[in-house]
Tab-separated table of C-alpha atoms and ligand atoms in Angstrom:
chain	number	residue	atom	x	y	z
T	60	MET	CA	-14.751	20.548	-27.305
T	61	CYS	CA	-12.164	20.448	-24.533
T	62	VAL	CA	-9.746	17.495	-24.532
T	63	PHE	CA	-7.354	16.931	-21.686
T	64	VAL	CA	-3.867	15.925	-22.759
T	65	LEU	CA	-2.144	13.752	-20.204
T	66	GLU	CA	1.250	12.098	-20.108
T	67	LYS	CA	0.590	8.678	-21.720
T	68	ARG	CA	3.153	6.656	-19.818
T	69	ARG	CA	1.450	7.409	-16.473
T	70	MET	CA	-2.084	6.698	-17.651
T	71	PRO	CA	-4.027	3.757	-16.237
T	72	VAL	CA	-4.827	0.944	-18.659
T	73	ALA	CA	-8.435	-0.241	-19.033
T	74	ARG	CA	-8.570	-4.037	-18.879
T	75	PRO	CA	-11.841	-5.973	-18.976
T	76	GLU	CA	-12.731	-8.160	-16.014
T	77	PRO	CA	-12.784	-11.899	-16.716
T	78	VAL	CA	-16.192	-13.596	-17.055
T	79	GLU	CA	-15.498	-15.907	-14.106
T	80	ALA	CA	-15.177	-13.902	-10.896
T	81	ARG	CA	-11.750	-13.782	-9.277
T	82	VAL	CA	-11.019	-13.719	-5.566
T	83	ILE	CA	-8.388	-11.075	-4.861
T	84	ALA	CA	-6.957	-9.942	-1.553
T	85	HIS	CA	-4.873	-6.912	-0.674
T	86	VAL	CA	-2.854	-7.451	2.489
T	87	ASP	CA	-1.293	-4.467	4.232
T	88	LEU	CA	0.925	-4.749	7.305
T	89	ASP	CA	-0.103	-2.488	10.180
T	90	CYS	CA	2.221	0.406	11.190
T	91	PHE	CA	4.913	-1.642	9.550
T	92	TYR	CA	8.256	-0.113	10.572
T	93	ALA	CA	6.938	0.322	14.132
T	94	GLN	CA	6.027	-3.398	14.280
T	95	VAL	CA	9.464	-4.378	12.961
T	96	GLU	CA	11.100	-2.272	15.686
T	97	GLN	CA	8.771	-3.695	18.358
T	98	ARG	CA	9.823	-7.201	17.322
T	99	ARG	CA	13.497	-6.186	17.404
T	100	HIS	CA	13.040	-4.546	20.822
T	101	PRO	CA	10.468	-6.767	22.611
T	102	GLU	CA	10.367	-4.331	25.549
T	103	LEU	CA	8.459	-1.933	23.220
T	104	ARG	CA	5.681	-4.421	22.493
T	105	GLY	CA	2.279	-2.959	23.366
T	106	LYS	CA	3.831	0.441	24.105
T	107	PRO	CA	3.385	3.689	22.177
T	108	THR	CA	6.219	3.644	19.648
T	109	ALA	CA	7.176	5.624	16.569
T	110	VAL	CA	9.987	5.298	14.064
T	111	VAL	CA	11.714	8.558	13.205
T	112	GLN	CA	13.884	9.531	10.259
T	113	TYR	CA	17.585	9.723	11.038
T	114	ASN	CA	17.608	13.547	10.685
T	115	SER	CA	17.146	14.493	14.319
T	116	TRP	CA	15.895	18.105	13.845
T	117	LYS	CA	13.078	18.633	16.375
T	118	GLY	CA	13.229	14.954	17.288
T	119	GLY	CA	13.108	13.704	13.686
T	120	ALA	CA	10.168	13.286	11.303
T	121	LEU	CA	7.844	10.394	12.207
T	122	ILE	CA	7.540	7.780	9.461
T	123	ALA	CA	5.614	5.045	11.314
T	124	VAL	CA	3.389	5.316	14.387
T	125	SER	CA	2.184	2.314	16.415
T	126	TYR	CA	-1.544	2.059	17.085
T	127	GLU	CA	-0.880	2.460	20.835
T	128	ALA	CA	0.630	5.898	20.077
T	129	ARG	CA	-2.186	6.838	17.657
T	130	LYS	CA	-4.621	6.657	20.612
T	131	PHE	CA	-2.823	9.715	22.022
T	132	GLY	CA	-3.237	11.637	18.777
T	133	VAL	CA	0.288	11.020	17.516
T	134	LYS	CA	0.375	11.318	13.705
T	135	ARG	CA	2.897	10.708	10.970
T	136	SER	CA	2.915	14.407	10.093
T	137	MET	CA	4.510	15.232	13.477
T	138	ARG	CA	8.142	15.446	14.508
T	139	GLY	CA	9.495	13.638	17.570
T	140	GLU	CA	9.195	16.663	19.878
T	141	GLU	CA	5.553	17.241	18.992
T	142	ALA	CA	4.802	13.532	19.394
T	143	ARG	CA	6.340	13.576	22.872
T	144	LYS	CA	4.076	16.489	23.840
T	145	ALA	CA	1.021	14.485	22.737
T	146	CYS	CA	2.269	11.276	24.336
T	147	PRO	CA	5.033	11.770	26.928
T	148	ASP	CA	5.666	8.000	27.225
T	149	ILE	CA	6.240	7.463	23.524
T	150	HIS	CA	9.320	5.481	22.499
T	151	LEU	CA	11.045	6.999	19.489
T	152	VAL	CA	13.251	4.615	17.526
T	153	GLN	CA	15.555	5.952	14.860
T	154	VAL	CA	15.488	4.261	11.473
T	155	PRO	CA	18.769	2.331	10.935
T	156	VAL	CA	21.434	4.321	9.130
T	157	ALA	CA	24.146	3.194	6.695
T	158	HIS	CA	26.261	5.354	4.364
T	159	ASP	CA	24.847	8.392	6.151
T	160	LYS	CA	21.298	7.635	4.980
T	161	ALA	CA	18.310	5.542	6.061
T	162	ASP	CA	18.950	1.819	5.621
T	163	LEU	CA	15.682	-0.019	4.947
T	164	LYS	CA	17.115	-3.540	4.619
T	165	LEU	CA	15.625	-4.650	7.940
T	166	TYR	CA	12.121	-3.649	6.820
T	167	ARG	CA	12.546	-5.036	3.304
T	168	ASP	CA	13.599	-8.418	4.681
T	169	ALA	CA	10.704	-8.422	7.166
T	170	GLY	CA	8.302	-7.734	4.258
T	171	SER	CA	9.820	-10.693	2.359
T	172	GLU	CA	9.144	-13.011	5.323
T	173	VAL	CA	5.465	-12.078	5.162
T	174	CYS	CA	5.332	-12.440	1.364
T	175	ALA	CA	6.715	-15.972	1.576
T	176	ILE	CA	3.884	-16.973	3.935
T	177	LEU	CA	1.125	-15.325	1.886
T	178	ALA	CA	2.390	-16.930	-1.341
T	179	ARG	CA	1.478	-20.386	0.034
T	180	MET	CA	-2.116	-19.954	-1.081
T	181	GLY	CA	-1.968	-18.129	-4.397
T	182	LYS	CA	-0.295	-15.824	-6.851
T	183	CYS	CA	1.456	-13.109	-4.900
T	184	GLU	CA	2.435	-9.612	-6.082
T	185	ARG	CA	4.561	-7.498	-3.809
T	186	ALA	CA	3.130	-4.019	-4.340
T	187	SER	CA	5.349	-2.147	-1.863
T	188	ILE	CA	7.552	-2.774	1.149
T	189	ASP	CA	4.497	-3.774	3.239
T	190	GLU	CA	1.678	-4.461	0.757
T	191	VAL	CA	0.833	-7.562	-1.196
T	192	TYR	CA	-1.882	-8.511	-3.686
T	193	LEU	CA	-2.956	-12.134	-3.734
T	194	ASP	CA	-4.994	-13.952	-6.345
T	195	ILE	CA	-6.560	-16.813	-4.378
T	196	THR	CA	-9.215	-17.702	-6.964
T	197	GLU	CA	-7.999	-21.289	-7.343
T	198	ALA	CA	-7.745	-21.961	-3.621
T	199	ALA	CA	-11.170	-20.384	-2.957
T	200	THR	CA	-12.799	-22.358	-5.791
T	201	ALA	CA	-11.270	-25.615	-4.546
T	202	ARG	CA	-12.514	-24.916	-1.029
T	203	LEU	CA	-15.986	-24.090	-2.275
T	204	ILE	CA	-16.156	-27.490	-3.982
T	205	GLN	CA	-14.580	-29.545	-1.196
T	206	ASP	CA	-15.810	-27.721	1.881
T	207	PRO	CA	-18.603	-25.214	1.079
T	208	PRO	CA	-19.338	-22.518	3.692
T	209	GLN	CA	-22.808	-23.869	4.580
T	210	CYS	CA	-21.135	-27.113	5.734
T	211	TRP	CA	-18.567	-25.448	7.969
T	212	VAL	CA	-19.078	-26.845	11.459
T	213	SER	CA	-16.907	-24.433	13.359
T	214	LEU	CA	-15.955	-21.042	12.004
T	215	ASP	CA	-12.440	-19.625	12.179
T	216	LYS	CA	-12.402	-16.916	14.902
T	217	GLU	CA	-10.502	-14.531	12.678
T	218	ALA	CA	-12.900	-15.061	9.739
T	219	LEU	CA	-15.854	-14.350	12.038
T	220	LYS	CA	-14.318	-10.997	12.913
T	221	SER	CA	-14.462	-9.983	9.219
T	222	HIS	CA	-16.346	-6.846	8.217
T	223	VAL	CA	-18.723	-7.161	5.285
T	224	VAL	CA	-19.328	-3.913	3.379
T	225	GLY	CA	-23.061	-3.185	3.213
T	226	LEU	CA	-23.994	-5.664	5.965
T	227	ALA	CA	-25.881	-3.924	8.757
T	228	THR	CA	-24.794	-5.403	12.084
T	229	ASP	CA	-27.097	-4.141	14.832
T	230	GLY	CA	-26.605	-6.974	17.281
T	231	ASP	CA	-23.682	-9.337	17.755
T	232	ALA	CA	-21.522	-8.647	14.699
T	233	THR	CA	-19.780	-12.030	14.736
T	234	VAL	CA	-23.145	-13.852	14.676
T	235	GLU	CA	-24.340	-11.777	11.747
T	236	VAL	CA	-21.052	-12.143	9.857
T	237	GLY	CA	-21.152	-15.907	10.529
T	238	HIS	CA	-24.646	-15.992	9.079
T	239	TRP	CA	-23.547	-13.982	6.013
T	240	LEU	CA	-20.574	-16.293	5.395
T	241	GLN	CA	-22.689	-19.459	5.669
T	242	ARG	CA	-26.057	-18.462	4.229
T	243	LYS	CA	-27.525	-21.128	2.000
T	244	ASP	CA	-29.107	-18.747	-0.515
T	245	ALA	CA	-25.832	-16.908	-1.225
T	246	GLU	CA	-24.854	-16.410	-4.861
T	247	GLN	CA	-21.806	-18.352	-6.000
T	248	ASN	CA	-19.659	-15.190	-6.094
T	249	ASP	CA	-20.455	-14.383	-2.460
T	250	GLN	CA	-19.684	-17.979	-1.512
T	251	LEU	CA	-16.314	-17.618	-3.234
T	252	LEU	CA	-15.660	-14.455	-1.218
T	253	ALA	CA	-16.620	-16.334	1.972
T	254	CYS	CA	-14.054	-19.039	1.131
T	255	GLY	CA	-11.527	-16.297	0.301
T	256	ALA	CA	-12.189	-14.669	3.675
T	257	ALA	CA	-11.560	-17.976	5.469
T	258	ILE	CA	-8.285	-18.466	3.563
T	259	ILE	CA	-7.073	-14.924	4.259
T	260	ALA	CA	-7.995	-15.273	7.952
T	261	GLU	CA	-5.848	-18.423	8.121
T	262	LEU	CA	-2.976	-16.712	6.322
T	263	ARG	CA	-3.127	-13.686	8.637
T	264	THR	CA	-3.053	-16.038	11.632
T	265	ALA	CA	0.007	-17.794	10.136
T	266	VAL	CA	1.725	-14.427	9.555
T	267	LEU	CA	1.111	-13.472	13.193
T	268	SER	CA	2.341	-16.732	14.654
T	269	GLU	CA	5.396	-17.042	12.396
T	270	THR	CA	6.533	-13.406	12.258
T	271	GLN	CA	4.698	-11.681	15.158
T	272	PHE	CA	3.307	-9.105	12.699
T	273	THR	CA	-0.358	-8.197	12.398
T	274	CYS	CA	-1.804	-7.228	9.047
T	275	SER	CA	-5.123	-6.082	7.627
T	276	ALA	CA	-6.737	-7.234	4.411
T	277	GLY	CA	-9.411	-6.497	1.850
T	278	ILE	CA	-11.115	-9.360	-0.010
T	279	ALA	CA	-13.008	-8.597	-3.222
T	280	HIS	CA	-13.407	-9.592	-6.852
T	281	ASN	CA	-10.703	-7.231	-8.113
T	282	LYS	CA	-7.526	-5.423	-7.096
T	283	MET	CA	-9.059	-1.953	-6.921
T	284	LEU	CA	-11.814	-2.979	-4.491
T	285	ALA	CA	-9.499	-5.200	-2.408
T	286	LYS	CA	-7.091	-2.276	-1.963
T	287	LEU	CA	-9.897	0.097	-0.985
T	288	ALA	CA	-11.160	-2.404	1.583
T	289	SER	CA	-7.876	-3.302	3.286
T	290	GLY	CA	-7.593	0.142	4.867
T	291	MET	CA	-11.211	0.327	6.025
T	292	HIS	CA	-10.707	-1.542	9.286
T	293	LYS	CA	-7.245	-1.519	10.840
T	294	PRO	CA	-5.258	-2.866	12.625
T	295	ALA	CA	-5.460	-6.681	12.417
T	296	GLN	CA	-8.841	-6.893	10.682
T	297	GLN	CA	-10.243	-7.855	7.293
T	298	THR	CA	-13.024	-6.507	5.130
T	299	ILE	CA	-15.045	-8.261	2.427
T	300	VAL	CA	-16.605	-6.388	-0.517
T	301	PRO	CA	-19.567	-8.268	-2.042
T	302	SER	CA	-20.554	-7.106	-5.537
T	303	SER	CA	-23.922	-5.920	-4.214
T	304	ALA	CA	-22.156	-3.357	-1.978
T	305	VAL	CA	-19.825	-1.861	-4.585
T	306	GLN	CA	-21.962	1.079	-5.717
T	307	GLY	CA	-22.789	2.035	-2.118
T	308	LEU	CA	-19.103	1.920	-1.251
T	309	LEU	CA	-18.091	4.113	-4.179
T	310	THR	CA	-20.874	6.718	-4.183
T	311	ASP	CA	-19.352	9.019	-1.573
T	312	LEU	CA	-15.759	7.908	-1.920
T	313	PRO	CA	-13.425	10.884	-2.525
T	314	ILE	CA	-11.928	10.503	-5.964
T	315	ASN	CA	-8.341	10.810	-4.685
T	316	LYS	CA	-8.744	7.650	-2.580
T	317	ILE	CA	-8.887	5.545	-5.740
T	318	GLY	CA	-5.583	4.122	-7.015
T	319	GLN	CA	-4.176	6.258	-9.886
T	320	LEU	CA	-6.577	9.129	-9.156
T	321	GLY	CA	-4.492	10.608	-6.346
T	322	GLY	CA	-2.421	12.704	-8.763
T	323	LYS	CA	-2.867	14.796	-11.891
T	324	LEU	CA	-5.803	12.876	-13.370
T	325	GLY	CA	-7.817	13.082	-10.130
T	326	HIS	CA	-6.978	16.782	-9.849
T	327	LEU	CA	-8.188	17.402	-13.424
T	328	LEU	CA	-11.462	15.605	-12.730
T	329	GLU	CA	-12.027	17.729	-9.663
T	330	VAL	CA	-11.023	21.107	-11.057
T	331	GLU	CA	-12.332	20.809	-14.616
T	332	LEU	CA	-15.398	18.621	-14.156
T	333	GLY	CA	-16.271	19.219	-10.492
T	334	VAL	CA	-15.996	15.487	-9.800
T	335	LYS	CA	-15.315	15.028	-6.097
T	336	THR	CA	-16.471	11.454	-5.567
T	337	ALA	CA	-16.596	8.281	-7.617
T	338	GLY	CA	-20.390	8.718	-7.555
T	339	ASP	CA	-20.034	12.105	-9.304
T	340	LEU	CA	-18.296	10.324	-12.199
T	341	LEU	CA	-21.396	8.224	-12.895
T	342	GLN	CA	-23.126	11.160	-14.634
T	343	PHE	CA	-20.624	11.000	-17.547
T	344	SER	CA	-21.153	8.481	-20.335
T	345	GLU	CA	-18.245	6.346	-21.496
T	346	ALA	CA	-18.277	8.188	-24.842
T	347	LYS	CA	-18.062	11.576	-23.091
T	348	LEU	CA	-15.140	10.438	-20.921
T	349	GLN	CA	-13.416	9.036	-24.016
T	350	ASP	CA	-13.903	12.387	-25.777
T	351	LEU	CA	-12.327	14.193	-22.859
T	352	PHE	CA	-9.531	11.825	-21.870
T	353	GLY	CA	-8.943	9.538	-24.855
T	354	MET	CA	-10.343	6.051	-25.534
T	355	ASN	CA	-8.340	4.100	-23.010
T	356	THR	CA	-8.407	6.498	-20.048
T	357	GLY	CA	-12.068	7.341	-20.714
T	358	THR	CA	-13.031	3.679	-20.560
T	359	TRP	CA	-10.886	3.160	-17.474
T	360	LEU	CA	-12.641	6.062	-15.704
T	361	TRP	CA	-16.095	4.820	-16.701
T	362	ARG	CA	-15.300	1.347	-15.360
T	363	THR	CA	-13.594	2.642	-12.239
T	364	ALA	CA	-16.704	4.615	-11.235
T	365	ARG	CA	-18.551	1.274	-11.319
T	366	GLY	CA	-15.884	-0.685	-9.442
T	367	ILE	CA	-14.842	-2.614	-12.562
T	368	ASN	CA	-11.132	-3.390	-12.759
T	369	GLY	CA	-9.490	-6.186	-14.728
T	370	ASP	CA	-5.877	-5.717	-13.588
T	371	GLU	CA	-4.234	-9.060	-12.954
T	372	VAL	CA	-2.178	-9.929	-9.922
T	373	GLN	CA	1.355	-10.236	-11.288
T	374	GLY	CA	3.257	-13.194	-9.876
T	375	ARG	CA	6.105	-11.052	-8.570
T	376	MET	CA	7.693	-11.535	-5.180
T	377	LEU	CA	10.788	-9.518	-5.952
T	378	PRO	CA	10.949	-5.775	-6.593
T	379	LYS	CA	11.151	-4.742	-10.269
T	380	SER	CA	13.887	-2.239	-9.516
T	381	HIS	CA	16.237	-1.024	-6.799
T	382	SER	CA	16.833	2.631	-6.086
T	383	SER	CA	19.019	4.616	-3.783
T	384	GLY	CA	18.410	8.317	-3.257
T	385	LYS	CA	18.865	11.189	-0.868
T	386	THR	CA	17.419	14.668	-0.466
T	387	PHE	CA	19.605	17.530	0.734
T	388	PRO	CA	17.400	20.394	1.931
T	389	GLY	CA	18.410	23.959	2.897
T	390	PRO	CA	21.920	24.280	4.326
T	391	LYS	CA	22.609	20.650	3.393
T	392	SER	CA	22.018	21.254	-0.315
T	393	LEU	CA	25.045	20.300	-2.393
T	394	LYS	CA	27.213	23.290	-3.286
T	395	ASP	CA	29.670	21.958	-5.881
T	396	LEU	CA	30.445	19.113	-8.249
T	397	SER	CA	32.822	17.379	-5.864
T	398	ALA	CA	30.013	17.128	-3.265
T	399	VAL	CA	27.700	15.711	-5.935
T	400	GLY	CA	30.442	13.248	-6.987
T	401	HIS	CA	30.940	12.152	-3.389
T	402	TRP	CA	27.242	11.444	-2.895
T	403	VAL	CA	26.778	9.711	-6.224
T	404	ARG	CA	29.601	7.338	-5.181
T	405	GLU	CA	27.960	6.769	-1.758
T	406	LEU	CA	24.564	6.041	-3.320
T	407	ALA	CA	26.159	3.777	-5.932
T	408	GLU	CA	27.859	1.814	-3.156
T	409	VAL	CA	24.527	1.233	-1.399
T	410	LEU	CA	23.028	0.084	-4.673
T	411	GLN	CA	26.016	-2.170	-5.389
T	412	GLU	CA	25.444	-3.993	-2.083
T	413	ARG	CA	21.815	-4.612	-2.988
T	414	LEU	CA	22.758	-5.679	-6.520
T	415	ASP	CA	25.306	-8.173	-5.176
T	416	MET	CA	22.687	-9.564	-2.801
T	417	ASP	CA	20.155	-9.824	-5.633
T	418	ILE	CA	22.608	-11.731	-7.842
T	419	GLU	CA	23.476	-14.081	-4.979
T	420	GLN	CA	19.919	-14.703	-3.743
T	421	ASN	CA	17.901	-14.499	-6.945
T	422	ASN	CA	20.417	-15.115	-9.689
T	423	ARG	CA	19.348	-12.040	-11.674
T	424	ILE	CA	21.196	-8.952	-12.815
T	425	ALA	CA	19.919	-5.441	-13.559
T	426	ARG	CA	20.432	-4.071	-17.064
T	427	LEU	CA	19.323	-0.445	-17.014
T	428	LEU	CA	20.609	2.378	-14.827
T	429	THR	CA	19.186	5.890	-14.537
T	430	LEU	CA	20.541	8.806	-12.552
T	431	HIS	CA	18.254	11.624	-11.520
T	432	ALA	CA	19.854	14.792	-10.178
T	433	GLY	CA	17.786	17.882	-9.451
T	434	CYS	CA	18.374	21.235	-7.838
T	435	HIS	CA	15.373	23.399	-6.951
T	436	LEU	CA	14.489	26.472	-4.960
T	437	PHE	CA	11.347	26.450	-2.842
T	438	TRP	CA	9.697	28.968	-0.537
T	439	SER	CA	9.829	28.125	3.166
T	440	ARG	CA	6.929	28.929	5.530
T	441	SER	CA	8.831	32.070	6.590
T	442	CYS	CA	8.989	33.137	2.906
T	443	LYS	CA	12.703	32.466	2.419
T	444	LYS	CA	14.011	30.854	-0.736
T	445	ILE	CA	15.504	27.513	0.224
T	446	PRO	CA	17.635	25.346	-2.075
T	447	ILE	CA	17.119	21.616	-2.240
T	448	THR	CA	19.187	18.977	-4.056
T	449	ILE	CA	17.796	15.580	-4.929
T	450	LEU	CA	19.876	12.640	-6.115
T	451	CYS	CA	18.535	9.239	-7.057
T	452	ILE	CA	20.048	6.253	-8.858
T	453	LYS	CA	17.723	3.513	-10.032
T	454	ILE	CA	18.396	0.185	-11.706
T	455	TRP	CA	16.074	-2.286	-13.410
O	609	TTP	P1	2.093	2.715	5.209
O	609	TTP	O1	1.554	1.372	4.803
O	609	TTP	O2	1.619	3.924	4.486
O	609	TTP	O3	1.730	2.973	6.746
O	609	TTP	P2	1.990	2.070	8.032
O	609	TTP	O4	2.201	0.637	7.677
O	609	TTP	O5	3.063	2.688	8.880
O	609	TTP	O6	0.617	2.254	8.849
O	609	TTP	P3	-0.843	1.716	8.512
O	609	TTP	O7	-1.144	0.685	9.534
O	609	TTP	O8	-1.721	2.916	8.628
O	609	TTP	O9	-0.815	1.146	7.102
O	609	TTP	O10	3.658	2.690	5.126
O	609	TTP	C1	4.430	1.502	5.306
O	609	TTP	C2	5.798	1.864	5.859
O	609	TTP	O11	6.474	2.689	4.919
O	609	TTP	C3	5.703	2.663	7.135
O	609	TTP	O12	5.642	1.830	8.288
O	609	TTP	C4	6.945	3.499	7.075
O	609	TTP	C5	7.245	3.675	5.599
O	609	TTP	N1	6.892	5.038	5.140
O	609	TTP	C6	7.896	6.001	5.045
O	609	TTP	O13	9.064	5.733	5.317
O	609	TTP	N2	7.553	7.262	4.646
O	609	TTP	C7	6.278	7.611	4.337
O	609	TTP	O14	6.011	8.780	3.978
O	609	TTP	C8	5.252	6.600	4.405
O	609	TTP	C9	3.833	6.946	4.051
O	609	TTP	C10	5.610	5.333	4.816
């Protein structure tokens, strides 16, 4: 029997779903850094815009591309020069720089503004600089009791523009979505999702009017499905995943699109078991997956293939840690200890500023510090060996 040994600390944890269905949303800001720059420079609003890294080689690497620029084929994998060839009118904005490295404070603070608005309706977990999970079960349940969907007289415009996975919309989509949201014979769980969709539509409207940012969202009964759905229709749209549509959604879904299967575990499934989609995983029994991957990971995989995920939204608006790092590729790689010392001091200073701010604003202090320093050689496209130094300090 073949058993795959995987690093335990990185393994997903199988948690059962609660008996009572939750209503979970994943909200993701659209082309986030580009939107922040368009708000800072109103003359860029509605124009093709991209944010580039501060390293200006070949116009700098693109890290965020506005949807206006995407229409011209501009992609994040391009550098500024290539983007300008695809879209001559593109506006390239350099990411702010402090201590000779990218300074993300502007974007972090903009993300916090959005978080504060979303947290008005439920438990809010900041998952990254521009992503938030919301548990709005209580608010959706209260709305279902006080103002059930079938009694809604007028429907929120934004809620009507929702997409419903598995709902065929041949004619006027908003009419059919309106009918789905308000149908009298809907199961209670679908009614809860309808209330959740109305709440998220209102929150997205509040985010737009108070911050000028658009965001997209997924609304489902768990975090995994909400996250999958938020990216399905972008920008400025929302997608609902009813339980009846889960298997159809997962059948052809590439395995690496599922959270925690983008890395080693997903690669193992593909190479060793020929599993390319979540649907392919269905052929393996829970016992077989437990034999291969251990009890916990086996169960997690079995449940994941069926869209079952019991992870809770953690009430966490603040980041768990702060880190400050820099990569020094090729000729910029660090040559001696004094250069390393210089950069460690620079990175520590950046971190100190953020620590001071955290103490002042949130009255909390980090207790654990780790320093990661690495020096590697890699082969360039022209088959030359290129050195690269990586430094990163992290505190919890
Ligand atoms: P993403 O959410 O991955 O992308 P996005 O918000 O730019 O676009 P989309 O509408 O498709 O979600 O990333 C959020 C921000 O994080 C992005 O605006 C810039 C930054 N970022 C980087 O700096 N480097 C990267 O490699 C990625 C992927 C993102």
